PDB file of C-alpha atoms in Angstrom:
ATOM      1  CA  UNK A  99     -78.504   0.719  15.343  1.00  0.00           C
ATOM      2  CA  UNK A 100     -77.242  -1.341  12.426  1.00  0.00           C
ATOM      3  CA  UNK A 101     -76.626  -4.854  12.416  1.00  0.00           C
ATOM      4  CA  UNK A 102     -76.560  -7.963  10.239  1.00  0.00           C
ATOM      5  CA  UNK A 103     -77.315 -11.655  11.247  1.00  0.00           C
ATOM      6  CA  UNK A 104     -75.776 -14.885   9.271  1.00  0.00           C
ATOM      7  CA  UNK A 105     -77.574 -17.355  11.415  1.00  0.00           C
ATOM      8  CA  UNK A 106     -75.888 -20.233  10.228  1.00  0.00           C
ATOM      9  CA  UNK A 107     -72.298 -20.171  11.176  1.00  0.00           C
ATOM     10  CA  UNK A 108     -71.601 -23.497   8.585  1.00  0.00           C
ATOM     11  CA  UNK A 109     -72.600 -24.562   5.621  1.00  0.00           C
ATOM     12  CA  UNK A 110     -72.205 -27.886   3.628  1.00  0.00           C
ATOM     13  CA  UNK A 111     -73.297 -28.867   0.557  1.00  0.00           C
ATOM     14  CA  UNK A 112     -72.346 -31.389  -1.764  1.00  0.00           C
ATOM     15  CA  UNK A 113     -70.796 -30.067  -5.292  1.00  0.00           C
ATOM     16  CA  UNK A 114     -73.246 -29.941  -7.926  1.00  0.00           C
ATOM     17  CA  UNK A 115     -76.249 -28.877  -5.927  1.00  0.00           C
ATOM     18  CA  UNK A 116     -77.413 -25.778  -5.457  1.00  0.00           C
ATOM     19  CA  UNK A 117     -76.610 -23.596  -2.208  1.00  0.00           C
ATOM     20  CA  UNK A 118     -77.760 -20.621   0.161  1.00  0.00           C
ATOM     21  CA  UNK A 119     -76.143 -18.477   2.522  1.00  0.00           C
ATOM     22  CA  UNK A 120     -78.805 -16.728   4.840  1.00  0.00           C
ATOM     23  CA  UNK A 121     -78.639 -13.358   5.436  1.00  0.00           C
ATOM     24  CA  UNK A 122     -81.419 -10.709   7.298  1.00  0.00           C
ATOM     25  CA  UNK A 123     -80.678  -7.181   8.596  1.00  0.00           C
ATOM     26  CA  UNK A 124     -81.854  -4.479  10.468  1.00  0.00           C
ATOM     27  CA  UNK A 125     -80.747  -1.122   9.660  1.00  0.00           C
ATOM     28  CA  UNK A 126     -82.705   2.325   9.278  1.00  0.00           C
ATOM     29  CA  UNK A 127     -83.645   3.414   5.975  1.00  0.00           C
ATOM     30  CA  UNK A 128     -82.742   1.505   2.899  1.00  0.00           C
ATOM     31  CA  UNK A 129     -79.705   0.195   3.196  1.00  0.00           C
ATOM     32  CA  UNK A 130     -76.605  -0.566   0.575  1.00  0.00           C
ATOM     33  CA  UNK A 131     -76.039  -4.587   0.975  1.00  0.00           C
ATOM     34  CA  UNK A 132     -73.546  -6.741  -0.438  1.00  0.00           C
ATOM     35  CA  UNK A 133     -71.701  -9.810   0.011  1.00  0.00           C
ATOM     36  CA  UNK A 134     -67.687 -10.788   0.432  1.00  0.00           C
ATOM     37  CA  UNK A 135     -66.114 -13.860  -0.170  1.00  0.00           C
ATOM     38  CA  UNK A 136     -62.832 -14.605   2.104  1.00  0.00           C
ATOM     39  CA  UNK A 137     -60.480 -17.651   0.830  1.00  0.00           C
ATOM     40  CA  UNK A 138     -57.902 -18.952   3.286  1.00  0.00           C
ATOM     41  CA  UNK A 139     -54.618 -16.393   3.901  1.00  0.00           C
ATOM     42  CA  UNK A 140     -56.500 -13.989   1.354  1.00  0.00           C
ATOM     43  CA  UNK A 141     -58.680 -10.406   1.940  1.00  0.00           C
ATOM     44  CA  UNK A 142     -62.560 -10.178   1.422  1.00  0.00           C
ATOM     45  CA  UNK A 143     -63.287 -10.176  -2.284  1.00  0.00           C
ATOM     46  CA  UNK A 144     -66.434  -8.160  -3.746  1.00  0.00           C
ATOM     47  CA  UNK A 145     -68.935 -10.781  -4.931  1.00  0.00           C
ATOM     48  CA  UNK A 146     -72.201  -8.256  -5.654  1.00  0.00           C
ATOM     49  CA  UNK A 147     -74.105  -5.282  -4.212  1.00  0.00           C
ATOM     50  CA  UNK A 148     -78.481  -4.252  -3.789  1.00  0.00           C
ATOM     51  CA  UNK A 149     -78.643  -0.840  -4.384  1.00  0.00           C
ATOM     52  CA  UNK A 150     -82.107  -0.667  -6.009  1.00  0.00           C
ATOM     53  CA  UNK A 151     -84.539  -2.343  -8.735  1.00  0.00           C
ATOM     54  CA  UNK A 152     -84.673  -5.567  -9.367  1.00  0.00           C
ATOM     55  CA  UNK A 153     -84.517  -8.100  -6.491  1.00  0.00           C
ATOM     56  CA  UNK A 154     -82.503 -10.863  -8.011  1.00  0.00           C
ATOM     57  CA  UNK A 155     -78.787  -9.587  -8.197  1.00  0.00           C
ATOM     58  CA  UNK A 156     -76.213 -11.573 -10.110  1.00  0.00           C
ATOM     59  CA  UNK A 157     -72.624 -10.763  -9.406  1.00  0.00           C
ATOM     60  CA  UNK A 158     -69.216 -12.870  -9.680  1.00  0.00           C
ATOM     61  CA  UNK A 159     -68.337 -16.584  -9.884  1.00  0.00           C
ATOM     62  CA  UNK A 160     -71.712 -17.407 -10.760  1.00  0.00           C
ATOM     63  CA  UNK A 161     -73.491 -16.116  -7.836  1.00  0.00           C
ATOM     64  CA  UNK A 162     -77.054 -14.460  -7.321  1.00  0.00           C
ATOM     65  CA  UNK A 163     -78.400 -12.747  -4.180  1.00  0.00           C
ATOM     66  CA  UNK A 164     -82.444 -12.206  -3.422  1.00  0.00           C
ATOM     67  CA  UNK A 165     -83.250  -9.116  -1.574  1.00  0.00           C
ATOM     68  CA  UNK A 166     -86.962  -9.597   0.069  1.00  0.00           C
ATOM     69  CA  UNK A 167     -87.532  -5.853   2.244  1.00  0.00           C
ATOM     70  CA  UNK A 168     -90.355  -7.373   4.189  1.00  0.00           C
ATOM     71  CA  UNK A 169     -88.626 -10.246   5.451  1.00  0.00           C
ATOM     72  CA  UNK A 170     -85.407  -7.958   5.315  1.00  0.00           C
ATOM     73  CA  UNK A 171     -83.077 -10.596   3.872  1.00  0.00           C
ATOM     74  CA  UNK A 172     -80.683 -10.929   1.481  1.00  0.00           C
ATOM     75  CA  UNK A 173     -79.550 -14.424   0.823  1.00  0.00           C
ATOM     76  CA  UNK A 174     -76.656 -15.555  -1.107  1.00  0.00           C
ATOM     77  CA  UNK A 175     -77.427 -18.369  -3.691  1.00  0.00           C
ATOM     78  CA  UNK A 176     -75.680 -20.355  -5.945  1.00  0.00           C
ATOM     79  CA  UNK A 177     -77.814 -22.836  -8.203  1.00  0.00           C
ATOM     80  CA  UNK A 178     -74.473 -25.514  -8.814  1.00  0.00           C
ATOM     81  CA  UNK A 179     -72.113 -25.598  -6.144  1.00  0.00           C
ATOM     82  CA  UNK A 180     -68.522 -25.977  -6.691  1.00  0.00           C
ATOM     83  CA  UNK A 181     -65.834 -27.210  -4.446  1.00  0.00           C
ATOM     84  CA  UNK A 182     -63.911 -24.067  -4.776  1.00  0.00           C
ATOM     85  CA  UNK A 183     -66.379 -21.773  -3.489  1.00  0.00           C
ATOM     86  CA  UNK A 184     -65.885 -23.193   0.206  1.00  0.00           C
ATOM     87  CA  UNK A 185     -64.487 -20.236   1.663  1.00  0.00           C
ATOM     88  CA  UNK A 186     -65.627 -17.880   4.386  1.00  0.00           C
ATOM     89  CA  UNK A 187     -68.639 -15.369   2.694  1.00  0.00           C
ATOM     90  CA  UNK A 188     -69.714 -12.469   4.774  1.00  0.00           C
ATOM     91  CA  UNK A 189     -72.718 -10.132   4.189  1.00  0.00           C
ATOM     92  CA  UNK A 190     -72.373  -6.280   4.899  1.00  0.00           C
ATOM     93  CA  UNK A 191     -74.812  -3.506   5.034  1.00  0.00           C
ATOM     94  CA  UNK A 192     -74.040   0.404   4.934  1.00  0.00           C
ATOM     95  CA  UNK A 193     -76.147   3.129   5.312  1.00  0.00           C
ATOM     96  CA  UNK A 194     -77.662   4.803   2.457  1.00  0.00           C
ATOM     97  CA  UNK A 195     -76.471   8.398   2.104  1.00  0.00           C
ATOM     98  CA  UNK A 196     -73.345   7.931   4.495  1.00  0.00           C
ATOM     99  CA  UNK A 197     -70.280   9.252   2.369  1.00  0.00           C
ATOM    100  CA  UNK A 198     -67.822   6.889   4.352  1.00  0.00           C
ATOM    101  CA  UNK A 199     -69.569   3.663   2.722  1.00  0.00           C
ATOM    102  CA  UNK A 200     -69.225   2.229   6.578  1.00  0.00           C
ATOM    103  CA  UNK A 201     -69.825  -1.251   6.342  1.00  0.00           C
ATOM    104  CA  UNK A 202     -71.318  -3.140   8.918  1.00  0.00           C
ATOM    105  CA  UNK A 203     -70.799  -6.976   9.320  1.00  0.00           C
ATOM    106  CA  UNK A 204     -72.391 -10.031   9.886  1.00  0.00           C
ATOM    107  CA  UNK A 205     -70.533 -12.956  11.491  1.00  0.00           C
ATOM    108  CA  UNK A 206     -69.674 -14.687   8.778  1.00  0.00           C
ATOM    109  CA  UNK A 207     -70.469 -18.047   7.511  1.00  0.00           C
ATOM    110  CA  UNK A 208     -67.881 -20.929   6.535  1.00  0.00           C
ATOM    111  CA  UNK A 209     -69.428 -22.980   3.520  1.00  0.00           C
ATOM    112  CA  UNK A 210     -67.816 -26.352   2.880  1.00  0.00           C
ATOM    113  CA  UNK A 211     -68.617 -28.158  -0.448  1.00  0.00           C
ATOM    114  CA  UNK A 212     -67.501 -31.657  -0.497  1.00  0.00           C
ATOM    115  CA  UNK A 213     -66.621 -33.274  -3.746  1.00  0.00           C
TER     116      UNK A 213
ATOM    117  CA  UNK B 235     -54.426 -10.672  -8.004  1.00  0.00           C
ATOM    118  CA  UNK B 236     -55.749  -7.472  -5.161  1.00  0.00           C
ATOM    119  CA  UNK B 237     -55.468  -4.070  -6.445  1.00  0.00           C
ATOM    120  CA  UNK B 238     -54.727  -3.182  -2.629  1.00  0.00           C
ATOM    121  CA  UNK B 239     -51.477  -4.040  -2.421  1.00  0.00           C
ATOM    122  CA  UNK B 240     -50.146  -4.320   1.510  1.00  0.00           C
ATOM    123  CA  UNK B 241     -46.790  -5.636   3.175  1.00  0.00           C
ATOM    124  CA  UNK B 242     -45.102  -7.286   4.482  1.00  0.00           C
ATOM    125  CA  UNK B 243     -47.533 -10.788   4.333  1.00  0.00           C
ATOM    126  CA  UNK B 244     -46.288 -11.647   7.897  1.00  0.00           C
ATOM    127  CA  UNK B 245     -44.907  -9.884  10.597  1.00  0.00           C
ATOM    128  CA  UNK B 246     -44.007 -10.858  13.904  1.00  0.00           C
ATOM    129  CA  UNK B 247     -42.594  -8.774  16.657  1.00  0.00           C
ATOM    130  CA  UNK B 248     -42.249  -8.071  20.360  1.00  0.00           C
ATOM    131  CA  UNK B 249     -43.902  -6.525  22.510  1.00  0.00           C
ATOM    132  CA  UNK B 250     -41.473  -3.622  22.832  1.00  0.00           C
ATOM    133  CA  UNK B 251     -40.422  -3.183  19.014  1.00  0.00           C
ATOM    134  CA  UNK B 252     -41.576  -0.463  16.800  1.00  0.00           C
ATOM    135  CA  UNK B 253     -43.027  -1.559  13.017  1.00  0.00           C
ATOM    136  CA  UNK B 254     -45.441  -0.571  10.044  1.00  0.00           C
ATOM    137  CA  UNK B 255     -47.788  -1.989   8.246  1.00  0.00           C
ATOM    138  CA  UNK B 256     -48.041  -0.574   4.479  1.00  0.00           C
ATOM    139  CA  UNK B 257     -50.915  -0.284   2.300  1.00  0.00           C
ATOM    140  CA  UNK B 258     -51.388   1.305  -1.445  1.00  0.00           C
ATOM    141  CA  UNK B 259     -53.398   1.502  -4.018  1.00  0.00           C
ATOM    142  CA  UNK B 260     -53.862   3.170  -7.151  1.00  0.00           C
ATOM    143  CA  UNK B 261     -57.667   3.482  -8.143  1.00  0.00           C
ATOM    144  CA  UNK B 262     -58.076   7.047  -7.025  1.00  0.00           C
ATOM    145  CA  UNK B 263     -59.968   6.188  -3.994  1.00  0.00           C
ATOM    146  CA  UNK B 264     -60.086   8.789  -1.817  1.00  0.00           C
ATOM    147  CA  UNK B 265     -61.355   7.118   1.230  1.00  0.00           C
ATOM    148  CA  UNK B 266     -59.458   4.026   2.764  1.00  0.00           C
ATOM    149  CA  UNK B 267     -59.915   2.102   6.000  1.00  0.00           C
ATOM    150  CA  UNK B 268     -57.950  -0.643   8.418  1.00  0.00           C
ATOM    151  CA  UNK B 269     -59.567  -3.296   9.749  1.00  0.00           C
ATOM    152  CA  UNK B 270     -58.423  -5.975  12.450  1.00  0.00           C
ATOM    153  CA  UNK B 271     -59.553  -9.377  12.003  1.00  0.00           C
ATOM    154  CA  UNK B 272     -59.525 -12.627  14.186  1.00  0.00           C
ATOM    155  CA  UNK B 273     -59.550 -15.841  12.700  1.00  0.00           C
ATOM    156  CA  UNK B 274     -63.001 -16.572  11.379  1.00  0.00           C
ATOM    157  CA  UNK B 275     -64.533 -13.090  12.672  1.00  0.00           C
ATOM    158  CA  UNK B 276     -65.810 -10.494  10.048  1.00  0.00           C
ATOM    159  CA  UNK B 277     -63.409  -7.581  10.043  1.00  0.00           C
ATOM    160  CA  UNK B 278     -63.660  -4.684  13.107  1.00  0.00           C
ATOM    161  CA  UNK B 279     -63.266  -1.351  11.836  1.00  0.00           C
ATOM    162  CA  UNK B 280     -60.796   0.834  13.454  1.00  0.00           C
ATOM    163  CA  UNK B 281     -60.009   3.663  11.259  1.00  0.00           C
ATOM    164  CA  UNK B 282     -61.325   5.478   8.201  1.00  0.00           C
ATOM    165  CA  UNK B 283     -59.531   8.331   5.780  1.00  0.00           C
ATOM    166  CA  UNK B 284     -61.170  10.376   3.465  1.00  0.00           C
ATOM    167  CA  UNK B 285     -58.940  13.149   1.423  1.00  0.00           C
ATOM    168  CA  UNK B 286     -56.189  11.944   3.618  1.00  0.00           C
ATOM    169  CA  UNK B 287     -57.343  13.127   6.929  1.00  0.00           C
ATOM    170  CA  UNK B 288     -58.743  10.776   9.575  1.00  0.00           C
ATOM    171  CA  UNK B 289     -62.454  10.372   9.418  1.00  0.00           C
ATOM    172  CA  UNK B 290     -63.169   7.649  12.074  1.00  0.00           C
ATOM    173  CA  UNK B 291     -61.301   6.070  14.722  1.00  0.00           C
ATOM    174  CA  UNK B 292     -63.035   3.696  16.482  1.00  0.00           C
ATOM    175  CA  UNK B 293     -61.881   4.082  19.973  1.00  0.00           C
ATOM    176  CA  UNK B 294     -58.552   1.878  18.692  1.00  0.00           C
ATOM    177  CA  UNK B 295     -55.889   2.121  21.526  1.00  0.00           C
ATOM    178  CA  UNK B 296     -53.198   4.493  21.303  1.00  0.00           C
ATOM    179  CA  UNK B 297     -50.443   2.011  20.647  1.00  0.00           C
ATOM    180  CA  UNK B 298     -52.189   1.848  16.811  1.00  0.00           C
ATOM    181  CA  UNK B 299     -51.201   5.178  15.120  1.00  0.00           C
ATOM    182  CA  UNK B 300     -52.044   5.743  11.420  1.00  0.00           C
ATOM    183  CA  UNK B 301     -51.085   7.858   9.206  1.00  0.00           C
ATOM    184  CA  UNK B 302     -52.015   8.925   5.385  1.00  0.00           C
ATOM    185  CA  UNK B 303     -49.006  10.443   3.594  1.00  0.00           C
ATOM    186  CA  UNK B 304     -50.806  10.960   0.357  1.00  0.00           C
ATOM    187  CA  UNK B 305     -54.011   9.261  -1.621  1.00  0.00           C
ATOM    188  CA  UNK B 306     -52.258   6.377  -2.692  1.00  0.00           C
ATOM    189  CA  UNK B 307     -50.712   5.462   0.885  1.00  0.00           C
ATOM    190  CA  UNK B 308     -51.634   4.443   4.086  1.00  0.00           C
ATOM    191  CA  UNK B 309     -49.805   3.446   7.029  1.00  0.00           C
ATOM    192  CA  UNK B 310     -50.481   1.909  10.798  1.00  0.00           C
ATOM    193  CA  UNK B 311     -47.502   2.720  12.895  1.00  0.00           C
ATOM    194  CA  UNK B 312     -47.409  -0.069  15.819  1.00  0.00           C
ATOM    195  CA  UNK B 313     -45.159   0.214  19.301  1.00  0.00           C
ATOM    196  CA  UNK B 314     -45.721  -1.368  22.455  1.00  0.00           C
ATOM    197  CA  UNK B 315     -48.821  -3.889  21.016  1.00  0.00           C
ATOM    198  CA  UNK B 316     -50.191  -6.397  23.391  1.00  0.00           C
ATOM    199  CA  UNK B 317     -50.501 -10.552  22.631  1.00  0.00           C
ATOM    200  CA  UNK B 318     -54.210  -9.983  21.933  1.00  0.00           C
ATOM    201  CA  UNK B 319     -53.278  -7.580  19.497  1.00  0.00           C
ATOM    202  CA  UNK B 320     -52.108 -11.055  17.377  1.00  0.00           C
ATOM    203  CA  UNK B 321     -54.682 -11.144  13.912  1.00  0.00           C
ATOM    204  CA  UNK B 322     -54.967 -10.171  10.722  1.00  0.00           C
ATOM    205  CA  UNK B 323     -54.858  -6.192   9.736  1.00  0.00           C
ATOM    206  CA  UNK B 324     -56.807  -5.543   6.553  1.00  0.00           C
ATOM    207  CA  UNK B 325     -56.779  -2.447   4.588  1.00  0.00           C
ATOM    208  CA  UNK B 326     -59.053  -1.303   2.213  1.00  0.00           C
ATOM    209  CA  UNK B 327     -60.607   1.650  -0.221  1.00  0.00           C
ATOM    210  CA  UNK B 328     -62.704   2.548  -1.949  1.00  0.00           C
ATOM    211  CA  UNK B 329     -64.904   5.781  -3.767  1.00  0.00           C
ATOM    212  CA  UNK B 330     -66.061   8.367  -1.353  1.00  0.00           C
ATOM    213  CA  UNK B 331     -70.088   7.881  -1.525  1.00  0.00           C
ATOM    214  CA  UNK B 332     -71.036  11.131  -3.353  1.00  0.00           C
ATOM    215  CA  UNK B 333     -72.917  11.248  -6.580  1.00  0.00           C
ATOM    216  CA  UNK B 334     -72.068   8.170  -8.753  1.00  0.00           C
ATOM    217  CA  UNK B 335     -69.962   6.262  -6.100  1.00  0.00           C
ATOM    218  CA  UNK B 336     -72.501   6.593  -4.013  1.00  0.00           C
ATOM    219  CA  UNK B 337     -72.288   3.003  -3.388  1.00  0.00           C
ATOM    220  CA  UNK B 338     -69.503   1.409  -4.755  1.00  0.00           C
ATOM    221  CA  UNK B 339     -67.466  -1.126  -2.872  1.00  0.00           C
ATOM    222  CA  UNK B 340     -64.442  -1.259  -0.706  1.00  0.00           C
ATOM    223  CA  UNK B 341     -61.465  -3.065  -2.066  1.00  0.00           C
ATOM    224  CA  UNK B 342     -59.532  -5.035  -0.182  1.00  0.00           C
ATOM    225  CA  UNK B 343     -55.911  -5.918   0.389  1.00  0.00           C
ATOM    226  CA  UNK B 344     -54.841  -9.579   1.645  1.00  0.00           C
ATOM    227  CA  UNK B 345     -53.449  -7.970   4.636  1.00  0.00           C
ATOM    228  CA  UNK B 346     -50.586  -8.704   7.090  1.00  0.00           C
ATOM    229  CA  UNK B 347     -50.795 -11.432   9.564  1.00  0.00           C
ATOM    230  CA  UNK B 348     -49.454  -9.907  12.982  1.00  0.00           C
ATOM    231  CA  UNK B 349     -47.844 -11.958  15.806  1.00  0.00           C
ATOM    232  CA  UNK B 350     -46.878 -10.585  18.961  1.00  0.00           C
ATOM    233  CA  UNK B 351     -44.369 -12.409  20.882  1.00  0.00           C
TER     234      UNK B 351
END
């Protein structure tokens, strides 16, 4: 069974410093993982993918996800918060070598970053 | 600005009417998905195309039929929904995972937000 834990379900951090979104998993094999950003009355937006190689993966807006397989997290980071990157960010997992590309969510966490 | 382009924003409707929810995009993906989301829940999956025929349906009720006219399109044909059926439907697409898109990922629309009366 796949699934994906966000254990925090908020967030908030002032703007400026730096930030983390907690992510772990548990899914057979190796999996894909990436993370989504969600802005009020909007979709999920791509913000960066682990497929392989280096553990530090930079993707949009300025943030950077860790990928750690024995402690089977990925955690979104951030090192200078902004106020418009409170939004809703989820982290996904599929399987590797599934030709749908199912994603499978975790809950979600809200971040907040006050001004 | 989404390259998954859906409408209408908003619908609302009762419980008896018969509407559809439109989704379309033009990256020459050939697999694309709906979703139903609740406020502040990560997205359910509840059905998957790939070359225009249905690949998964997740045990979605009957009164949910979609449909895949071409690789560009994709519709969800609604009659007879229920109140709880009230949230936001998401579609999506993205490159079927062989060879280089392997792992590439889904690209969402900013979906319709569905009231039942």
């Amino acid at each position: 069974a796949q699934s994906v834990a966000q254990p925090e379900d908020q967030v908030n951090v002032a703007e400026g410093n730096p930030l983390t979104v907690k992510c772990t998993y548990s899914v057979s094999g190796n999996p894909y993982l990436f993370w989504y950003v969600q802005y009020p009355n909007r979709g999920l937006q791509f913000l960066l993918k682990y497929i392989t190689g280096d553990n530090l993966v930079k993707g949009s807006y300025g943030f950077e996800a860790e990928f750690n397989k024995s402690q089977t997290s990925f955690h979104l980071k951030k090192p200078s918060a902004l106020v418009s990157d409170s939004a809703l960010y989820f982290c996904a997992v599929s399987r590797r070598g599934s030709t749908l590309g199912r994603l499978y969510f975790g809950r979600g966490t809200q971040l907040t970053v006050w001004p | 600005d989404t390259e998954v382009t859906q409408t209408p924003k908003h619908l609302v409707m009762g419980m008896t009417n018969k509407k559809s929810l439109k989704c379309e995009q033009h990256m020459g993906h050939r697999a694309m998905y709906w979703y139903k989301q609740k406020a502040k829940k990560p997205p359910e999956l509840m059905f998957v195309y790939s070359y225009e025929k249905l690949s998964i349906n997740e045990s979605v009720p009957s009164r949910f039929s979609p449909e895949c006219p071409n690789s560009s399109l994709l519709n969800l044909h609604l009659h007879a929904l229920q109140p709880e059926d009230s949230a936001l439907y998401l579609c999506a697409s993205s490159h079927l995972g062989q060879g280089p898109y392997s792992n590439q990922p889904q690209h969402f629309g900013d979906g319709t937000r569905l009231s039942i009366l």
